[in-house]
mmCIF file of C-alpha atoms in Angstrom:
data_model
loop_
_atom_site.group_PDB
_atom_site.id
_atom_site.type_symbol
_atom_site.label_atom_id
_atom_site.label_comp_id
_atom_site.label_asym_id
_atom_site.label_seq_id
_atom_site.Cartn_x
_atom_site.Cartn_y
_atom_site.Cartn_z
ATOM 1 C CA MET A 281 -50.099 67.071 12.995
ATOM 2 C CA SER A 282 -46.805 68.540 11.773
ATOM 3 C CA ALA A 283 -43.749 67.665 13.793
ATOM 4 C CA THR A 284 -41.818 70.408 15.617
ATOM 5 C CA TYR A 285 -38.077 70.483 16.103
ATOM 6 C CA PRO A 286 -35.790 72.039 18.664
ATOM 7 C CA PRO A 287 -33.754 75.090 17.668
ATOM 8 C CA SER A 288 -30.621 72.946 17.517
ATOM 9 C CA THR A 289 -32.002 71.119 14.484
ATOM 10 C CA VAL A 290 -31.267 74.132 12.289
ATOM 11 C CA ASP A 291 -28.349 76.250 13.424
ATOM 12 C CA LEU A 292 -28.438 79.269 11.122
ATOM 13 C CA THR A 293 -26.114 81.801 12.661
ATOM 14 C CA PRO A 294 -24.834 85.082 11.211
ATOM 15 C CA GLY A 295 -21.638 85.014 9.246
ATOM 16 C CA ARG A 296 -22.232 81.894 7.189
ATOM 17 C CA PRO A 297 -19.854 82.352 4.259
ATOM 18 C CA THR A 298 -21.322 80.056 1.618
ATOM 19 C CA ALA A 299 -24.635 78.929 0.165
ATOM 20 C CA LEU A 300 -23.296 75.371 0.315
ATOM 21 C CA THR A 301 -23.072 75.499 4.116
ATOM 22 C CA ASP A 302 -26.593 76.866 4.500
ATOM 23 C CA SER A 303 -28.013 74.373 2.031
ATOM 24 C CA GLY A 304 -26.287 71.521 3.844
ATOM 25 C CA THR A 305 -27.719 72.670 7.168
ATOM 26 C CA LEU A 306 -31.215 72.756 5.718
ATOM 27 C CA VAL A 307 -30.760 69.327 4.135
ATOM 28 C CA TRP A 308 -29.872 68.052 7.605
ATOM 29 C CA ARG A 309 -33.125 69.601 8.834
ATOM 30 C CA GLY A 310 -35.024 67.585 6.252
ATOM 31 C CA LEU A 311 -33.243 64.367 7.217
ATOM 32 C CA ALA A 312 -33.975 65.070 10.884
ATOM 33 C CA ARG A 313 -37.632 65.381 9.986
ATOM 34 C CA TRP A 314 -37.554 61.876 8.496
ATOM 35 C CA ARG A 315 -36.115 60.566 11.754
ATOM 36 C CA ARG A 316 -38.622 62.365 13.963
ATOM 37 C CA ASP A 317 -41.641 61.805 11.729
ATOM 38 C CA PRO A 318 -40.978 58.707 9.549
ATOM 39 C CA GLY A 319 -44.669 58.204 8.783
ATOM 40 C CA PRO A 320 -44.686 59.829 5.293
ATOM 41 C CA LEU A 321 -41.557 57.914 4.255
ATOM 42 C CA VAL A 322 -42.917 54.578 5.479
ATOM 43 C CA ALA A 323 -46.335 55.217 3.931
ATOM 44 C CA SER A 324 -44.788 56.163 0.582
ATOM 45 C CA LEU A 325 -42.565 53.099 0.511
ATOM 46 C CA GLY A 326 -45.428 50.830 1.545
ATOM 47 C CA PHE A 327 -47.710 52.257 -1.137
ATOM 48 C CA ASN A 328 -45.104 51.773 -3.864
ATOM 49 C CA ILE A 329 -44.433 48.177 -2.815
ATOM 50 C CA LEU A 330 -48.179 47.467 -2.743
ATOM 51 C CA ILE A 331 -48.624 48.817 -6.283
ATOM 52 C CA VAL A 332 -45.822 46.547 -7.543
ATOM 53 C CA LEU A 333 -47.382 43.503 -5.881
ATOM 54 C CA ILE A 334 -50.839 44.330 -7.287
ATOM 55 C CA PHE A 335 -49.580 44.653 -10.848
ATOM 56 C CA ALA A 336 -47.166 41.715 -10.609
ATOM 57 C CA TYR A 337 -49.543 39.190 -9.065
ATOM 58 C CA LEU A 338 -53.080 40.395 -9.859
ATOM 59 C CA PHE A 339 -52.861 42.013 -13.291
ATOM 60 C CA GLY A 340 -49.764 40.305 -14.646
ATOM 61 C CA GLY A 341 -51.542 37.190 -15.874
ATOM 62 C CA ALA A 342 -53.803 39.220 -18.149
ATOM 63 C CA MET A 343 -51.036 41.299 -19.746
ATOM 64 C CA GLN A 344 -49.408 40.377 -23.040
ATOM 65 C CA VAL A 345 -45.737 41.285 -23.283
ATOM 66 C CA PRO A 346 -44.043 41.839 -26.654
ATOM 67 C CA ASP A 347 -42.236 38.721 -27.939
ATOM 68 C CA GLY A 348 -43.518 36.725 -24.978
ATOM 69 C CA GLY A 349 -41.128 38.277 -22.461
ATOM 70 C CA SER A 350 -41.545 38.381 -18.703
ATOM 71 C CA TYR A 351 -44.285 40.777 -17.609
ATOM 72 C CA ARG A 352 -42.512 41.510 -14.346
ATOM 73 C CA GLU A 353 -39.364 42.537 -16.196
ATOM 74 C CA PHE A 354 -41.515 44.676 -18.456
ATOM 75 C CA LEU A 355 -43.334 46.147 -15.435
ATOM 76 C CA MET A 356 -40.508 47.292 -13.203
ATOM 77 C CA PRO A 357 -38.948 50.090 -15.325
ATOM 78 C CA GLY A 358 -42.415 51.622 -15.563
ATOM 79 C CA MET A 359 -42.876 51.311 -11.809
ATOM 80 C CA PHE A 360 -39.494 52.924 -11.117
ATOM 81 C CA VAL A 361 -40.629 55.954 -13.106
ATOM 82 C CA MET A 362 -44.139 55.983 -11.618
ATOM 83 C CA THR A 363 -42.682 56.256 -8.107
ATOM 84 C CA MET A 364 -40.772 59.333 -9.230
ATOM 85 C CA VAL A 365 -44.061 60.853 -10.411
ATOM 86 C CA PHE A 366 -45.767 60.071 -7.100
ATOM 87 C CA GLY A 367 -43.066 62.169 -5.431
ATOM 88 C CA ILE A 368 -44.462 65.399 -6.923
ATOM 89 C CA SER A 369 -47.173 65.623 -4.274
ATOM 90 C CA LEU A 370 -44.700 64.884 -1.467
ATOM 91 C CA THR A 371 -42.571 67.829 -2.570
ATOM 92 C CA THR A 372 -45.606 70.065 -2.990
ATOM 93 C CA ILE A 373 -46.921 69.182 0.472
ATOM 94 C CA ALA A 374 -43.541 69.812 2.135
ATOM 95 C CA VAL A 375 -43.100 73.227 0.493
ATOM 96 C CA ALA A 376 -46.714 74.284 1.126
ATOM 97 C CA ASP A 377 -46.487 73.131 4.753
ATOM 98 C CA ASP A 378 -43.397 75.252 5.387
ATOM 99 C CA LEU A 379 -45.177 78.230 3.859
ATOM 100 C CA GLU A 380 -48.332 77.793 5.926
ATOM 101 C CA ARG A 381 -46.419 77.340 9.208
ATOM 102 C CA GLY A 382 -44.283 80.410 8.572
ATOM 103 C CA VAL A 383 -41.043 78.423 8.331
ATOM 104 C CA THR A 384 -40.232 79.832 4.900
ATOM 105 C CA ASP A 385 -40.798 83.408 6.085
ATOM 106 C CA ARG A 386 -38.514 82.758 9.047
ATOM 107 C CA PHE A 387 -35.737 81.536 6.767
ATOM 108 C CA ARG A 388 -36.167 84.577 4.531
ATOM 109 C CA SER A 389 -35.786 86.885 7.539
ATOM 110 C CA MET A 390 -32.581 85.192 8.713
ATOM 111 C CA PRO A 391 -29.030 85.504 7.319
ATOM 112 C CA VAL A 392 -29.486 82.479 5.062
ATOM 113 C CA ALA A 393 -27.945 82.350 1.591
ATOM 114 C CA PRO A 394 -30.494 83.268 -1.085
ATOM 115 C CA PHE A 395 -32.469 80.278 -2.343
ATOM 116 C CA ALA A 396 -30.665 77.839 -0.023
ATOM 117 C CA PRO A 397 -34.081 76.551 1.175
ATOM 118 C CA LEU A 398 -35.013 75.684 -2.423
ATOM 119 C CA VAL A 399 -31.717 73.909 -3.075
ATOM 120 C CA ALA A 400 -32.032 72.027 0.201
ATOM 121 C CA ARG A 401 -35.585 70.951 -0.672
ATOM 122 C CA ALA A 402 -34.401 69.622 -4.025
ATOM 123 C CA VAL A 403 -31.489 67.705 -2.487
ATOM 124 C CA THR A 404 -33.598 66.304 0.354
ATOM 125 C CA ASP A 405 -36.310 65.060 -1.979
ATOM 126 C CA LEU A 406 -33.718 63.558 -4.318
ATOM 127 C CA LEU A 407 -32.313 61.610 -1.353
ATOM 128 C CA PHE A 408 -35.868 60.505 -0.568
ATOM 129 C CA ALA A 409 -36.199 59.329 -4.177
ATOM 130 C CA LEU A 410 -32.897 57.442 -3.933
ATOM 131 C CA VAL A 411 -34.154 55.524 -0.893
ATOM 132 C CA THR A 412 -37.457 54.826 -2.641
ATOM 133 C CA LEU A 413 -35.734 53.608 -5.786
ATOM 134 C CA ALA A 414 -33.419 51.349 -3.792
ATOM 135 C CA VAL A 415 -36.436 49.752 -2.093
ATOM 136 C CA LEU A 416 -38.213 49.319 -5.447
ATOM 137 C CA LEU A 417 -35.121 47.716 -6.981
ATOM 138 C CA GLY A 418 -35.092 45.230 -4.120
ATOM 139 C CA THR A 419 -38.827 44.623 -4.531
ATOM 140 C CA GLY A 420 -38.361 44.036 -8.249
ATOM 141 C CA LEU A 421 -35.641 41.483 -7.636
ATOM 142 C CA ALA A 422 -37.934 39.743 -5.134
ATOM 143 C CA VAL A 423 -40.772 39.385 -7.668
ATOM 144 C CA GLY A 424 -38.543 38.138 -10.476
ATOM 145 C CA TRP A 425 -37.299 41.243 -12.274
ATOM 146 C CA ARG A 426 -33.711 41.178 -13.547
ATOM 147 C CA ALA A 427 -31.420 43.609 -15.344
ATOM 148 C CA HIS A 428 -29.698 42.002 -18.318
ATOM 149 C CA GLY A 429 -27.781 44.920 -19.776
ATOM 150 C CA GLY A 430 -24.773 44.854 -17.459
ATOM 151 C CA ALA A 431 -23.803 46.939 -14.442
ATOM 152 C CA GLY A 432 -22.880 50.045 -16.426
ATOM 153 C CA ALA A 433 -26.139 50.081 -18.362
ATOM 154 C CA ALA A 434 -28.126 49.471 -15.164
ATOM 155 C CA LEU A 435 -26.439 52.423 -13.473
ATOM 156 C CA GLY A 436 -27.229 54.526 -16.531
ATOM 157 C CA ALA A 437 -30.901 53.560 -16.268
ATOM 158 C CA VAL A 438 -30.964 54.440 -12.565
ATOM 159 C CA GLY A 439 -29.306 57.756 -13.384
ATOM 160 C CA LEU A 440 -31.994 58.591 -15.958
ATOM 161 C CA VAL A 441 -34.764 57.758 -13.476
ATOM 162 C CA LEU A 442 -33.187 60.017 -10.835
ATOM 163 C CA LEU A 443 -32.641 62.761 -13.421
ATOM 164 C CA LEU A 444 -36.371 62.712 -14.130
ATOM 165 C CA ARG A 445 -37.099 62.853 -10.398
ATOM 166 C CA PHE A 446 -34.790 65.865 -10.037
ATOM 167 C CA ALA A 447 -36.780 67.642 -12.739
ATOM 168 C CA LEU A 448 -40.096 66.698 -11.108
ATOM 169 C CA VAL A 449 -38.802 68.011 -7.774
ATOM 170 C CA TRP A 450 -38.729 71.501 -9.273
ATOM 171 C CA VAL A 451 -42.246 71.009 -10.611
ATOM 172 C CA GLY A 452 -43.334 70.113 -7.070
ATOM 173 C CA ILE A 453 -41.452 73.044 -5.524
ATOM 174 C CA TYR A 454 -43.146 75.494 -7.870
ATOM 175 C CA LEU A 455 -46.592 74.011 -7.232
ATOM 176 C CA GLY A 456 -45.942 74.161 -3.486
ATOM 177 C CA LEU A 457 -45.070 77.851 -3.742
ATOM 178 C CA VAL A 458 -48.180 78.777 -5.726
ATOM 179 C CA THR A 459 -50.846 76.519 -4.168
ATOM 180 C CA ARG A 460 -52.592 76.939 -0.850
ATOM 181 C CA GLY A 461 -54.578 74.563 1.336
ATOM 182 C CA GLN A 462 -55.375 70.872 1.166
ATOM 183 C CA THR A 463 -57.680 71.289 -1.839
ATOM 184 C CA ALA A 464 -54.771 72.393 -4.016
ATOM 185 C CA VAL A 465 -52.593 69.545 -2.747
ATOM 186 C CA VAL A 466 -55.322 67.006 -3.510
ATOM 187 C CA ALA A 467 -55.567 68.446 -7.020
ATOM 188 C CA VAL A 468 -51.821 67.893 -7.490
ATOM 189 C CA GLN A 469 -52.125 64.301 -6.247
ATOM 190 C CA THR A 470 -55.016 63.714 -8.644
ATOM 191 C CA LEU A 471 -52.904 64.843 -11.599
ATOM 192 C CA GLU A 472 -50.167 62.316 -10.861
ATOM 193 C CA PHE A 473 -52.170 59.322 -12.051
ATOM 194 C CA PRO A 474 -53.182 60.690 -15.481
ATOM 195 C CA LEU A 475 -49.618 61.865 -16.025
ATOM 196 C CA GLY A 476 -48.253 58.428 -15.127
ATOM 197 C CA PHE A 477 -50.806 56.267 -16.905
ATOM 198 C CA LEU A 478 -50.853 58.374 -20.083
ATOM 199 C CA SER A 479 -47.464 56.930 -21.001
ATOM 200 C CA ASN A 480 -45.917 53.672 -22.186
ATOM 201 C CA ALA A 481 -45.445 52.436 -18.616
ATOM 202 C CA PHE A 482 -48.324 49.949 -18.808
ATOM 203 C CA VAL A 483 -49.942 50.210 -22.256
ATOM 204 C CA ALA A 484 -48.488 50.519 -25.748
ATOM 205 C CA PRO A 485 -49.228 53.960 -27.253
ATOM 206 C CA SER A 486 -50.010 52.156 -30.538
ATOM 207 C CA THR A 487 -53.133 50.637 -28.930
ATOM 208 C CA MET A 488 -54.562 54.089 -28.147
ATOM 209 C CA PRO A 489 -56.443 56.428 -30.490
ATOM 210 C CA SER A 490 -53.878 58.063 -32.758
ATOM 211 C CA TRP A 491 -53.993 61.485 -31.083
ATOM 212 C CA LEU A 492 -53.819 59.990 -27.598
ATOM 213 C CA GLY A 493 -51.026 57.618 -28.604
ATOM 214 C CA ALA A 494 -49.012 60.590 -29.889
ATOM 215 C CA VAL A 495 -49.457 62.368 -26.548
ATOM 216 C CA ALA A 496 -48.372 59.219 -24.685
ATOM 217 C CA ALA A 497 -45.368 58.691 -26.957
ATOM 218 C CA TRP A 498 -44.147 62.244 -26.297
ATOM 219 C CA ASN A 499 -44.823 62.100 -22.565
ATOM 220 C CA PRO A 500 -41.499 62.736 -20.758
ATOM 221 C CA LEU A 501 -42.213 59.676 -18.619
ATOM 222 C CA SER A 502 -42.416 57.482 -21.721
ATOM 223 C CA ALA A 503 -38.931 58.550 -22.742
ATOM 224 C CA THR A 504 -37.437 57.576 -19.382
ATOM 225 C CA VAL A 505 -39.392 54.304 -19.222
ATOM 226 C CA GLY A 506 -38.385 53.360 -22.765
ATOM 227 C CA ALA A 507 -34.732 54.237 -22.192
ATOM 228 C CA ALA A 508 -34.655 52.368 -18.869
ATOM 229 C CA ARG A 509 -36.124 49.233 -20.458
ATOM 230 C CA GLU A 510 -33.492 49.388 -23.162
ATOM 231 C CA LEU A 511 -30.637 49.839 -20.702
ATOM 232 C CA PHE A 512 -31.924 47.154 -18.316
ATOM 233 C CA GLY A 513 -32.388 44.762 -21.232
ATOM 234 C CA ASN A 514 -36.085 44.368 -20.406
ATOM 235 C CA PRO A 515 -38.904 43.913 -22.953
ATOM 236 C CA GLY A 516 -40.693 47.028 -24.156
ATOM 237 C CA TRP A 517 -43.354 48.233 -26.536
ATOM 238 C CA GLY A 518 -41.024 49.738 -29.115
ATOM 239 C CA GLY A 519 -42.828 51.711 -31.794
ATOM 240 C CA ASP A 520 -42.212 53.430 -35.109
ATOM 241 C CA SER A 521 -42.681 57.020 -34.003
ATOM 242 C CA TRP A 522 -39.731 59.407 -33.949
ATOM 243 C CA ALA A 523 -40.067 59.723 -30.178
ATOM 244 C CA ALA A 524 -39.970 55.941 -29.639
ATOM 245 C CA GLN A 525 -36.853 55.667 -31.783
ATOM 246 C CA HIS A 526 -35.056 58.339 -29.749
ATOM 247 C CA TYR A 527 -36.139 57.619 -26.171
ATOM 248 C CA PRO A 528 -32.572 57.573 -24.728
ATOM 249 C CA TRP A 529 -31.942 61.098 -26.015
ATOM 250 C CA LEU A 530 -35.370 62.338 -24.956
ATOM 251 C CA ALA A 531 -34.847 60.814 -21.492
ATOM 252 C CA VAL A 532 -32.047 63.347 -21.046
ATOM 253 C CA LEU A 533 -33.609 66.235 -22.957
ATOM 254 C CA TRP A 534 -37.052 66.265 -21.295
ATOM 255 C CA PRO A 535 -35.762 66.560 -17.697
ATOM 256 C CA LEU A 536 -33.399 69.347 -18.741
ATOM 257 C CA VAL A 537 -36.321 71.190 -20.354
ATOM 258 C CA LEU A 538 -38.454 70.767 -17.219
ATOM 259 C CA VAL A 539 -35.637 72.030 -14.998
ATOM 260 C CA GLY A 540 -35.067 74.938 -17.388
ATOM 261 C CA ILE A 541 -38.732 75.912 -17.027
ATOM 262 C CA PHE A 542 -39.605 75.211 -13.397
ATOM 263 C CA LEU A 543 -36.348 76.101 -11.635
ATOM 264 C CA PRO A 544 -36.470 79.749 -12.817
ATOM 265 C CA LEU A 545 -40.217 79.860 -12.105
ATOM 266 C CA SER A 546 -39.591 78.578 -8.567
ATOM 267 C CA VAL A 547 -36.820 81.108 -7.953
ATOM 268 C CA ALA A 548 -38.966 83.967 -9.272
ATOM 269 C CA ARG A 549 -41.926 82.905 -7.132
ATOM 270 C CA TYR A 550 -39.715 82.562 -4.058
ATOM 271 C CA ARG A 551 -38.441 86.107 -4.603
ATOM 272 C CA ARG A 552 -41.994 87.453 -4.710
ATOM 273 C CA LEU A 553 -43.159 85.771 -1.492
ATOM 274 C CA GLY A 554 -44.531 88.342 0.928
ATOM 275 C CA ARG A 555 -44.853 91.083 -1.679
#
């Protein structure tokens, strides 16, 4: 059952002068929802930790790492990115839930800065991703993962992972605005696994059929995983394809392309709500 909040949680009064103020108020609403209904946050964190433990301790012994490196160090950059992918459904569910309960229509009828709810959703979910990533970094350290590239390179890798999540937030927002009902949400959740596993996160694209390996090599997730492994100083698959040789650049370019596509689509869809 969806949680309800007192009117004081969101104080949207006439005369607000800036979109920043309205967006900040709505971000606070999202954070208050975490406090009042922490179940989704706890469940998401628990699921991500469980996946790391399964791969590290159950599948790790059967995996061959290039040059004999540590499988757990190879694993964690892929897991960091996979958790960002799993966040698509969380964003979609949150946006669709607000639509179904009439919350979005209420915001649109109030003196709220245009598109402040969308900006607030993006910021809130990025904060959610930051908490998730911090927990996964701690989990990785606990199972034996280490970053060998220095503090600056490690921060760069974290930045690329969060940049990808920011782009995927807008994918989730758009899907939440255009889908209806639990069937659509389940469909979005089902797509997360093919998107995540059809990458270099767990298997080398060179081991796949040539056409499938090309798709995996050009997967935006592969670019972020490959760049993160390089920056963390962790072992990776490498590869001779143009994409594999330019993963750091693609790890920046792909998220910008996704934002350039799905942010305008989300804004346009939000404008048409109720028409």
